[in-house]
Short mmCIF file of C-alpha atoms in Angstrom, two decimals:
data_model
loop_
_atom_site.label_atom_id
_atom_site.label_comp_id
_atom_site.label_asym_id
_atom_site.label_seq_id
_atom_site.Cartn_x
_atom_site.Cartn_y
_atom_site.Cartn_z
CA MET K 1305 -23.03 46.38 7.58
CA GLN K 1306 -21.89 42.91 7.21
CA ASP K 1307 -25.56 41.86 8.23
CA ASP K 1308 -26.44 44.32 5.21
CA LEU K 1309 -24.16 42.55 2.75
CA ALA K 1310 -25.25 39.08 4.09
CA SER K 1311 -28.83 40.09 3.40
CA MET K 1312 -28.25 41.53 -0.26
CA ILE K 1313 -26.32 38.50 -1.07
CA ARG K 1314 -29.32 36.23 0.15
CA ASN K 1315 -31.92 38.22 -1.68
CA THR K 1316 -29.85 38.28 -4.64
CA ALA K 1317 -29.38 34.47 -4.65
CA ALA K 1318 -33.42 34.02 -4.08
CA ARG K 1319 -34.00 36.26 -7.23
CA VAL K 1320 -31.32 34.11 -9.14
CA ARG K 1321 -32.98 30.71 -7.93
CA ALA K 1322 -36.52 32.03 -8.94
CA ARG K 1323 -35.25 33.22 -12.60
CA ASP K 1324 -33.51 29.47 -12.93
CA PHE K 1325 -36.89 27.71 -11.81
CA ALA K 1326 -38.79 29.45 -14.34
CA TRP K 1327 -36.45 28.96 -17.21
CA THR K 1328 -36.34 24.97 -16.15
CA ALA K 1329 -40.17 24.85 -16.03
CA GLY K 1330 -40.30 26.50 -19.47
CA ILE K 1331 -37.31 24.21 -21.06
CA SER K 1332 -38.70 21.18 -19.48
CA GLY K 1333 -42.61 21.97 -20.67
CA GLY K 1334 -41.25 22.29 -24.16
CA VAL K 1335 -39.55 19.13 -24.25
CA SER K 1336 -43.00 17.29 -22.91
CA ALA K 1337 -44.87 19.05 -25.54
CA ALA K 1338 -42.44 17.96 -28.56
CA LEU K 1339 -42.61 14.38 -26.89
CA LEU K 1340 -46.32 14.32 -27.25
CA ILE K 1341 -46.39 15.88 -30.74
CA SER K 1342 -43.81 13.24 -32.08
CA GLY K 1343 -45.95 10.40 -30.37
CA LEU K 1344 -43.13 9.36 -28.49
CA ALA K 1345 -44.82 9.58 -25.15
CA ASP K 1346 -48.57 9.05 -23.56
CA TRP K 1347 -49.71 12.81 -22.51
CA ARG K 1348 -50.65 11.12 -19.13
CA ILE K 1349 -47.42 10.20 -18.55
CA ALA K 1350 -45.57 13.21 -19.96
CA LEU K 1351 -47.45 15.53 -17.94
CA LEU K 1352 -47.09 13.47 -14.84
CA THR K 1353 -43.33 13.54 -15.33
CA TRP K 1354 -43.29 17.18 -15.92
CA GLY K 1355 -45.20 17.56 -12.85
CA ALA K 1356 -43.08 15.49 -10.41
CA PHE K 1357 -39.99 17.07 -12.00
CA LEU K 1358 -41.29 20.84 -11.13
CA ALA K 1359 -42.28 19.73 -7.79
CA ALA K 1360 -38.96 17.97 -7.03
CA LEU K 1361 -37.29 21.20 -8.13
CA ALA K 1362 -39.69 23.52 -6.20
CA VAL K 1363 -38.71 21.32 -3.00
CA ARG K 1364 -35.12 21.79 -3.40
CA TYR K 1365 -35.15 25.47 -3.99
CA ARG K 1366 -37.93 25.98 -1.31
CA PHE K 1367 -35.77 23.85 1.42
CA SER K 1368 -32.26 24.94 0.46
CA SER K 1369 -31.20 27.89 2.41
CA GLY K 1370 -30.04 30.94 1.12
CA ARG K 1371 -27.05 31.27 3.26
CA VAL K 1372 -25.74 28.13 1.38
CA TRP K 1373 -25.88 30.05 -1.74
CA ALA K 1374 -24.46 33.27 -0.52
CA ALA K 1375 -21.73 31.57 1.82
CA PRO K 1376 -19.23 31.17 -1.05
CA VAL K 1377 -20.02 34.71 -2.34
CA GLN K 1378 -19.70 35.64 1.34
CA ARG K 1379 -16.05 34.56 1.83
CA ILE K 1380 -14.77 35.86 -1.25
CA VAL K 1381 -16.23 39.43 -0.11
CA ASP K 1382 -15.18 38.75 3.33
CA THR K 1383 -11.48 38.07 2.33
CA GLU K 1384 -11.66 41.16 0.13
CA MET K 1385 -12.91 43.58 2.81
CA GLU K 1386 -10.17 42.41 5.31
CA ALA K 1387 -7.55 43.02 2.67
CA GLN K 1388 -9.26 46.80 2.23
CA GLN K 1389 -9.32 47.24 5.78
CA ALA K 1390 -5.82 46.39 6.29
CA GLU K 1391 -4.97 48.74 3.27
CA LEU K 1392 -6.83 51.38 4.88
CA ALA K 1393 -5.02 50.63 8.23
CA ARG K 1394 -1.65 51.03 6.61
CA LEU K 1395 -2.61 54.45 4.77
CA ARG K 1396 -3.92 55.99 8.10
CA THR K 1397 -0.46 54.90 9.55
CA VAL K 1398 1.35 56.56 6.98
CA GLN K 1399 -0.82 59.53 6.98
CA GLY K 1400 -0.23 59.84 10.68
CA VAL K 1401 3.44 59.49 10.42
CA ALA K 1402 3.17 62.29 7.74
CA ARG K 1403 1.55 64.67 9.87
CA ALA K 1404 3.68 63.77 12.81
CA LEU K 1405 6.89 64.76 10.97
CA PRO K 1406 8.06 68.32 11.41
CA GLU K 1407 9.44 68.96 7.92
CA PRO K 1408 6.95 69.61 5.36
CA ILE K 1409 5.51 67.05 2.78
CA PHE K 1410 3.47 67.05 -0.19
CA VAL K 1411 2.09 64.41 -2.36
CA LEU K 1412 1.27 65.37 -5.86
CA ASP K 1413 -0.58 63.62 -8.79
CA ALA K 1414 0.32 63.31 -12.44
CA GLN K 1415 -0.90 66.92 -13.21
CA GLY K 1416 0.68 68.58 -10.52
CA ILE K 1417 -2.31 68.71 -8.00
CA VAL K 1418 -1.60 68.61 -4.27
CA GLU K 1419 -3.28 65.26 -2.99
CA HIS K 1420 -1.82 65.59 0.47
CA ALA K 1421 -0.06 68.21 2.68
CA ASN K 1422 0.71 67.81 6.25
CA PRO K 1423 0.66 70.25 8.89
CA ALA K 1424 4.29 71.47 8.60
CA ALA K 1425 3.75 71.74 4.90
CA LEU K 1426 0.45 74.30 5.31
CA GLU K 1427 2.57 75.98 7.89
CA LEU K 1428 5.20 76.77 5.38
CA VAL K 1429 3.22 78.04 2.65
CA GLY K 1430 0.87 80.15 5.13
CA MET K 1431 -2.42 77.77 4.33
CA LYS K 1432 -5.05 76.18 5.87
CA GLU K 1433 -5.64 73.58 3.22
CA ALA K 1434 -3.83 72.82 -0.08
CA ALA K 1435 -5.27 69.97 -1.39
CA GLY K 1436 -6.95 70.36 -4.66
CA LYS K 1437 -4.68 72.75 -5.61
CA HIS K 1438 -2.12 73.23 -8.11
CA PHE K 1439 1.17 73.19 -6.44
CA ALA K 1440 2.73 76.07 -8.64
CA SER K 1441 0.07 78.10 -6.61
CA VAL K 1442 0.72 76.67 -3.39
CA LEU K 1443 4.49 76.86 -3.04
CA ARG K 1444 5.84 79.85 -4.69
CA ALA K 1445 8.88 78.28 -6.00
CA PRO K 1446 9.20 77.78 -9.97
CA GLU K 1447 12.14 75.72 -9.60
CA VAL K 1448 10.69 73.21 -7.14
CA PHE K 1449 7.55 72.91 -9.47
CA GLU K 1450 9.81 72.10 -12.78
CA THR K 1451 11.69 69.63 -10.93
CA ALA K 1452 8.64 67.82 -9.91
CA GLU K 1453 7.41 67.76 -13.36
CA ALA K 1454 10.70 66.44 -14.60
CA VAL K 1455 10.46 63.52 -11.45
CA LEU K 1456 7.14 62.69 -13.11
CA ALA K 1457 8.24 62.57 -16.68
CA ALA K 1458 11.44 60.55 -15.84
CA ASN K 1459 10.35 58.53 -12.88
CA GLU K 1460 13.76 59.46 -11.18
CA SER K 1461 14.40 61.16 -7.92
CA GLN K 1462 15.79 64.74 -8.08
CA SER K 1463 16.42 67.57 -5.47
CA VAL K 1464 16.82 71.49 -5.69
CA GLU K 1465 17.80 74.14 -3.40
CA PHE K 1466 15.33 77.44 -3.61
CA THR K 1467 14.58 80.69 -1.21
CA THR K 1468 11.02 81.56 -0.35
CA LEU K 1469 9.71 84.73 -0.53
CA GLY K 1470 7.99 86.75 2.02
CA GLY K 1471 8.85 88.94 5.21
CA VAL K 1472 11.65 86.52 6.14
CA GLU K 1473 13.80 85.08 3.68
CA ARG K 1474 14.17 81.17 4.11
CA THR K 1475 16.57 78.74 2.25
CA CYS K 1476 15.19 75.08 1.84
CA ARG K 1477 15.81 72.15 -0.39
CA ALA K 1478 13.16 70.22 -1.86
CA TYR K 1479 13.71 66.44 -2.14
CA ILE K 1480 11.46 65.12 -4.91
CA THR K 1481 10.93 61.28 -5.74
CA PRO K 1482 8.33 59.15 -7.67
CA ILE K 1483 5.96 57.24 -5.45
CA ASP K 1484 5.75 53.41 -6.08
CA THR K 1485 2.21 52.57 -5.78
CA GLY K 1486 2.56 48.88 -6.42
CA ALA K 1487 3.11 46.33 -9.16
CA PRO K 1488 3.42 47.66 -12.64
CA GLU K 1489 0.34 46.17 -14.10
CA THR K 1490 -1.80 47.55 -10.83
CA GLN K 1491 0.06 50.81 -11.02
CA THR K 1492 -2.58 53.96 -11.61
CA GLN K 1493 -1.45 57.26 -12.59
CA PRO K 1494 2.25 58.35 -11.55
CA ARG K 1495 2.79 60.39 -8.24
CA ALA K 1496 5.60 62.34 -6.61
CA LEU K 1497 6.56 62.94 -3.07
CA VAL K 1498 8.01 66.27 -2.29
CA PHE K 1499 9.99 66.46 0.79
CA ILE K 1500 11.37 70.13 1.97
CA ARG K 1501 14.24 70.50 4.49
CA ASP K 1502 14.61 74.06 6.08
CA LEU K 1503 18.14 75.15 5.85
CA THR K 1504 17.73 78.58 7.10
CA SER K 1505 19.40 77.69 10.40
CA GLU K 1506 22.63 76.34 9.04
CA ARG K 1507 22.84 79.20 6.49
CA ARG K 1508 22.45 81.69 9.16
CA VAL K 1509 25.19 80.11 11.47
CA GLU K 1510 27.46 80.14 8.37
CA GLN K 1511 26.48 83.70 7.94
CA MET K 1512 26.67 84.87 11.65
CA ARG K 1513 30.24 83.54 11.72
CA ALA K 1514 31.36 85.58 8.82
CA ASP K 1515 29.53 88.36 9.93
CA PHE K 1516 30.81 88.08 13.77
CA ILE K 1517 34.48 87.89 12.61
CA ALA K 1518 34.10 90.80 10.05
CA SER K 1519 32.27 93.05 12.75
CA ALA K 1520 34.50 92.26 15.56
CA SER K 1521 37.69 92.36 13.78
CA HIS K 1522 36.58 95.81 12.33
CA GLU K 1523 35.16 97.33 15.42
CA LEU K 1524 37.68 95.62 18.14
CA ARG K 1525 40.79 96.87 16.08
CA THR K 1526 40.50 100.46 17.39
CA PRO K 1527 40.21 99.76 21.12
CA LEU K 1528 42.64 97.12 21.02
CA ALA K 1529 45.02 99.19 19.50
CA SER K 1530 44.38 101.89 22.12
CA VAL K 1531 44.82 99.32 24.96
CA LEU K 1532 47.99 98.03 23.38
CA GLY K 1533 49.38 101.60 22.95
CA PHE K 1534 48.61 102.17 26.56
CA ILE K 1535 50.46 99.00 27.89
CA GLU K 1536 53.58 100.09 26.19
CA THR K 1537 53.43 103.61 27.41
CA LEU K 1538 52.98 102.04 31.20
CA ARG K 1539 55.83 99.60 30.40
CA GLY K 1540 57.98 102.55 29.26
CA HIS K 1541 58.32 106.02 30.48
CA ALA K 1542 54.83 106.17 32.59
CA LYS K 1543 55.84 103.07 34.74
CA ASP K 1544 57.06 105.52 37.60
CA ASP K 1545 54.37 108.01 37.37
CA PRO K 1546 51.42 106.87 39.42
CA GLU K 1547 49.27 110.04 38.06
CA ALA K 1548 49.71 108.72 34.37
CA GLN K 1549 49.22 105.33 35.28
CA GLU K 1550 45.83 105.87 37.04
CA LYS K 1551 44.87 108.11 33.74
CA PHE K 1552 45.99 105.22 31.45
CA LEU K 1553 44.22 102.36 33.60
CA SER K 1554 41.07 104.43 33.67
CA THR K 1555 41.10 104.78 30.08
CA MET K 1556 41.86 101.29 29.70
CA GLN K 1557 38.93 100.07 31.69
CA SER K 1558 36.71 102.25 29.68
CA GLN K 1559 37.96 100.70 26.04
CA ALA K 1560 37.68 97.44 27.72
CA GLU K 1561 34.10 98.01 28.68
CA ARG K 1562 33.22 99.35 25.24
CA MET K 1563 34.59 95.83 23.94
CA GLN K 1564 32.54 93.86 26.35
CA ARG K 1565 29.58 95.74 25.41
CA LEU K 1566 30.01 95.32 21.59
CA VAL K 1567 30.81 91.64 21.95
CA ALA K 1568 27.64 91.08 23.85
CA ASP K 1569 25.44 93.16 21.17
CA LEU K 1570 27.15 91.17 18.65
CA MET K 1571 26.29 87.95 20.29
CA SER K 1572 22.75 89.22 20.99
CA LEU K 1573 22.08 90.20 17.47
CA SER K 1574 23.51 86.84 15.97
CA ARG K 1575 21.05 84.96 18.36
CA ILE K 1576 18.15 87.18 17.13
CA GLU K 1577 19.31 86.59 13.47
CA LEU K 1578 19.75 82.72 14.13
CA ASN K 1579 16.01 82.66 14.91
CA GLU K 1580 14.55 85.37 12.60
CA HIS K 1581 12.72 82.69 10.44
CA VAL K 1582 10.96 81.16 13.45
CA PRO K 1583 8.02 82.75 14.47
CA PRO K 1584 7.09 83.35 18.23
CA ARG K 1585 4.05 81.44 19.71
CA GLN K 1586 3.92 83.19 23.35
CA ARG K 1587 1.23 85.49 24.23
CA VAL K 1588 2.37 88.56 26.01
CA ASP K 1589 1.00 92.08 27.43
CA LEU K 1590 3.07 94.74 25.63
CA ALA K 1591 1.93 97.54 28.01
CA GLU K 1592 3.25 95.01 30.81
CA ILE K 1593 6.36 94.54 29.20
CA ALA K 1594 6.93 98.32 28.63
CA ASN K 1595 6.31 98.99 32.41
CA ASP K 1596 8.98 96.17 33.30
CA VAL K 1597 11.43 98.04 31.22
CA ILE K 1598 10.96 101.27 32.90
CA ASP K 1599 11.28 99.59 36.28
CA SER K 1600 14.68 97.95 35.49
CA LEU K 1601 15.80 100.91 33.86
CA ALA K 1602 14.79 103.13 37.18
CA PRO K 1603 18.33 103.02 38.76
CA LEU K 1604 20.09 104.21 35.34
CA LEU K 1605 17.46 107.00 34.87
CA GLU K 1606 17.33 108.46 38.31
CA SER K 1607 21.30 108.70 38.09
CA GLY K 1608 21.32 110.44 34.62
CA GLY K 1609 18.33 112.60 35.78
CA ALA K 1610 16.11 111.26 32.87
CA ILE K 1611 12.31 111.32 33.07
CA VAL K 1612 10.55 108.39 31.16
CA ASP K 1613 6.58 109.25 30.87
CA PHE K 1614 4.63 106.17 30.29
CA VAL K 1615 1.11 106.46 28.87
CA LYS K 1616 -1.21 103.48 27.68
CA ASP K 1617 -3.73 105.12 25.17
CA ASP K 1618 -6.81 103.31 26.58
CA ASP K 1619 -7.86 100.37 28.38
CA GLN K 1620 -8.20 97.88 25.49
CA PRO K 1621 -5.95 94.86 25.85
CA THR K 1622 -2.60 95.15 24.13
CA ASN K 1623 -1.80 91.38 23.99
CA ILE K 1624 0.43 90.37 21.13
CA ARG K 1625 2.42 86.70 20.21
CA ALA K 1626 5.93 87.47 20.89
CA ASP K 1627 9.35 86.39 22.35
CA ARG K 1628 9.07 88.42 26.11
CA ASP K 1629 12.63 88.66 26.28
CA GLU K 1630 13.38 89.97 22.49
CA ILE K 1631 10.41 92.72 22.89
CA PHE K 1632 12.00 93.76 26.34
CA GLN K 1633 15.40 94.14 24.65
CA ALA K 1634 13.79 96.25 21.62
CA ILE K 1635 11.77 98.50 24.17
CA GLN K 1636 15.10 98.85 26.40
CA ASN K 1637 17.01 99.67 23.44
CA LEU K 1638 14.68 102.50 22.08
CA ILE K 1639 14.53 104.07 25.73
CA ASP K 1640 18.58 103.85 26.37
CA ASN K 1641 18.59 105.62 22.62
CA ALA K 1642 16.47 108.36 23.54
CA VAL K 1643 18.20 108.91 27.02
CA LYS K 1644 21.52 109.14 25.19
CA TYR K 1645 20.42 111.40 22.70
CA GLY K 1646 17.39 113.02 24.05
CA GLY K 1647 19.13 115.90 25.73
CA ASP K 1648 20.53 116.50 29.34
CA PRO K 1649 18.52 115.89 31.12
CA ALA K 1650 16.68 113.64 28.65
CA MET K 1651 12.72 113.87 28.60
CA VAL K 1652 11.32 110.37 27.11
CA LYS K 1653 7.69 109.59 26.32
CA LEU K 1654 6.65 106.23 26.05
CA LYS K 1655 3.16 105.25 24.72
CA VAL K 1656 1.68 101.94 24.01
CA GLY K 1657 -1.89 101.57 22.44
CA ARG K 1658 -4.06 99.99 19.51
CA GLY K 1659 -4.35 101.05 16.04
CA ALA K 1660 -1.99 103.55 14.10
CA ALA K 1661 0.31 105.53 16.51
CA PRO K 1662 -0.42 109.09 16.50
CA THR K 1663 2.63 111.26 15.09
CA PRO K 1664 3.84 113.76 17.72
CA PHE K 1665 4.94 116.23 14.91
CA ILE K 1666 1.80 117.76 14.18
CA GLU K 1667 2.30 121.04 14.37
CA GLY K 1668 5.47 123.27 12.92
CA PRO K 1669 7.39 122.21 10.15
CA PRO K 1670 6.85 118.76 8.66
CA ALA K 1671 8.64 115.68 9.97
CA HIS K 1672 10.44 113.01 7.91
CA ARG K 1673 9.93 109.46 8.34
CA ALA K 1674 11.39 106.15 7.35
CA GLY K 1675 10.02 102.78 7.88
CA ASP K 1676 6.75 101.10 7.79
CA SER K 1677 3.34 102.87 8.40
CA ALA K 1678 0.62 101.44 10.37
CA GLU K 1679 -1.47 100.89 6.98
CA GLN K 1680 1.72 99.40 5.40
CA VAL K 1681 1.93 97.04 8.15
CA ALA K 1682 -1.65 96.05 8.33
CA ALA K 1683 -1.93 95.56 4.70
CA ARG K 1684 1.27 93.00 4.69
CA LEU K 1685 -0.36 91.21 7.69
CA GLY K 1686 -3.62 90.97 5.85
CA VAL K 1687 -5.43 92.61 8.73
CA GLY K 1688 -7.11 96.10 9.48
CA VAL K 1689 -5.18 99.04 11.26
CA ASP K 1690 -7.32 98.74 14.36
CA ASP K 1691 -6.04 95.14 14.85
CA LEU K 1692 -2.45 96.48 15.49
CA VAL K 1693 -0.91 97.16 18.64
CA TYR K 1694 2.17 99.77 18.82
CA VAL K 1695 4.42 100.82 21.34
CA GLN K 1696 6.48 104.42 20.52
CA VAL K 1697 9.54 105.83 21.99
CA ARG K 1698 9.87 109.70 21.74
CA ASP K 1699 12.84 111.91 22.94
CA PHE K 1700 13.32 115.69 22.53
CA GLY K 1701 16.77 115.83 21.33
CA PRO K 1702 18.36 117.79 18.30
CA GLY K 1703 16.39 115.48 15.65
CA ILE K 1704 18.07 113.58 12.89
CA GLU K 1705 18.93 114.48 9.29
CA ARG K 1706 16.62 113.32 6.66
CA ALA K 1707 19.62 111.33 4.81
CA ASP K 1708 20.49 109.40 8.23
CA LEU K 1709 16.85 108.19 8.74
CA PRO K 1710 17.11 105.20 6.29
CA ARG K 1711 20.35 103.80 7.42
CA LEU K 1712 19.71 103.90 11.27
CA THR K 1713 19.07 100.55 11.48
CA GLU K 1714 22.50 99.56 9.57
CA ARG K 1715 25.14 97.52 11.45
CA PHE K 1716 27.52 100.09 13.24
CA TYR K 1717 25.98 103.05 11.58
CA ARG K 1718 26.49 106.42 13.96
CA VAL K 1719 24.89 109.95 13.10
CA ASN K 1720 27.63 111.19 15.58
CA VAL K 1721 30.48 108.84 15.88
CA GLU K 1722 32.19 110.50 18.72
CA ARG K 1723 29.29 111.22 20.58
CA SER K 1724 28.13 107.72 20.31
CA ARG K 1725 31.53 106.31 21.79
CA LYS K 1726 31.34 108.74 24.45
CA SER K 1727 28.11 107.60 25.74
CA GLY K 1728 28.58 103.92 25.28
CA GLY K 1729 27.19 103.36 22.12
CA THR K 1730 28.22 100.33 20.00
CA GLY K 1731 25.95 101.18 16.84
CA LEU K 1732 24.23 97.95 16.93
CA GLY K 1733 21.03 99.04 18.97
CA LEU K 1734 18.63 100.07 16.49
CA ALA K 1735 19.94 97.10 14.07
CA ILE K 1736 18.81 94.82 17.08
CA VAL K 1737 15.21 96.17 17.03
CA LYS K 1738 14.88 96.00 13.36
CA HIS K 1739 15.75 92.31 13.29
CA ILE K 1740 13.29 91.64 16.47
CA MET K 1741 10.66 93.35 14.41
CA ASN K 1742 11.31 91.12 11.31
CA ARG K 1743 10.91 87.91 13.67
CA HIS K 1744 7.67 88.97 14.83
CA LYS K 1745 6.42 90.07 10.99
CA GLY K 1746 6.01 93.73 12.69
CA GLY K 1747 6.90 97.06 11.27
CA PHE K 1748 9.23 99.75 12.66
CA GLN K 1749 8.93 103.52 11.94
CA ILE K 1750 11.10 106.30 12.55
CA GLU K 1751 10.19 109.99 12.37
CA SER K 1752 12.25 113.12 13.14
CA ARG K 1753 11.98 116.51 12.73
CA LEU K 1754 15.45 118.95 13.45
CA ALA K 1755 15.46 120.52 16.44
CA GLY K 1756 12.08 118.71 17.49
CA GLY K 1757 13.33 115.30 18.62
CA ALA K 1758 12.70 111.66 17.03
CA ALA K 1759 10.06 109.15 17.35
CA PHE K 1760 10.82 105.47 16.92
CA THR K 1761 7.39 103.38 16.73
CA CYS K 1762 6.81 99.24 16.73
CA TYR K 1763 3.96 97.74 15.14
CA PHE K 1764 2.68 94.33 16.08
CA GLN K 1765 -0.35 92.17 15.08
CA GLN K 1766 -2.86 91.87 18.17
CA ALA K 1767 -2.86 88.15 19.33
#
């Protein structure tokens, strides 16, 4: 490129010299002619002088190097190019830093058009490219765009808190500041930098503390009161009664185990809620996890006489992007529920497949449903139904009333409180499943028919 530029400068200098020579020859010829006409010079002397002048000028132009003419211009151009290269290097460094930052960053022009968005920003808005698009169409948060307009107009930094819309709600704060592009006389149109900080984890921690205290105080009140009552009895008239002591100690152990399970489920639910806004990236096989859950529950199933029939619909892969431990827990909770409420002994069908899960209530009275169908999940994810992977757990128990279906995933909601407590339930199993599915951007559907059992289906996008 440098050689091409030098050649261009030399060629331009040659054309300038040729034009100057022509003009000089014409002007000097005109002067000689004027002298001849006025009689101030002999024509031979005038012609000889004009010829000698042109010859000297031609020799000077012929033997002067174009490099000499081009050198000053070349130095100026080289200086400007070095300055531009340094500026480009600084810009690349700034862009590299922006790309490396884990927080979303947008750069807007005076009209609110996105000039740059780093990878974290593209992930936030779920786009592959945002440059050239209006900021209002990229980030669906009107308060942020309105603040950006105010910053561009007033040239003063501002911040605003907002909530993103979508499957998982995220609380963020946007810091918007005008960008200084140089000295006032060289500044172009104003620009704004939008830096977004995700506050979801902080808000979830605060909410988690409040929910944990409220839930623990509410659910632990009864077993704690029961344990305290038994302690008072053991210290009183039952202190010399071995038979009563054995009975009370057994009940106290049962209540203590219930509190232990409750605290464990509350902690598990809190951990899931804390990371609910972070999509999992691990690639796992849903059918393999289902098999592992059955193997881990084998001793418990054998002791209770329960039977789990596992079926994989076809030989197609059932890979998904998921947190393996959470999916394991979700399937385990569903099987545990089916064993507890699926009759005595319980018969459970576990099915994994692709597409829409077949309804187990084809014959007989219609079943009632709550939650997301395969079509709804596919539409929300922007994929076809065939791109879904499902796991379905069905029991053959008494079924669930229609009015209870929508509330089954609420914390501590129990259809039969007494039976749930006798079986060791905490009322949090399905709430945990729902939050796991929310994190995986999947769907959860419950189908049931009285005297026909219930089916719980989880839908995921195929990886």
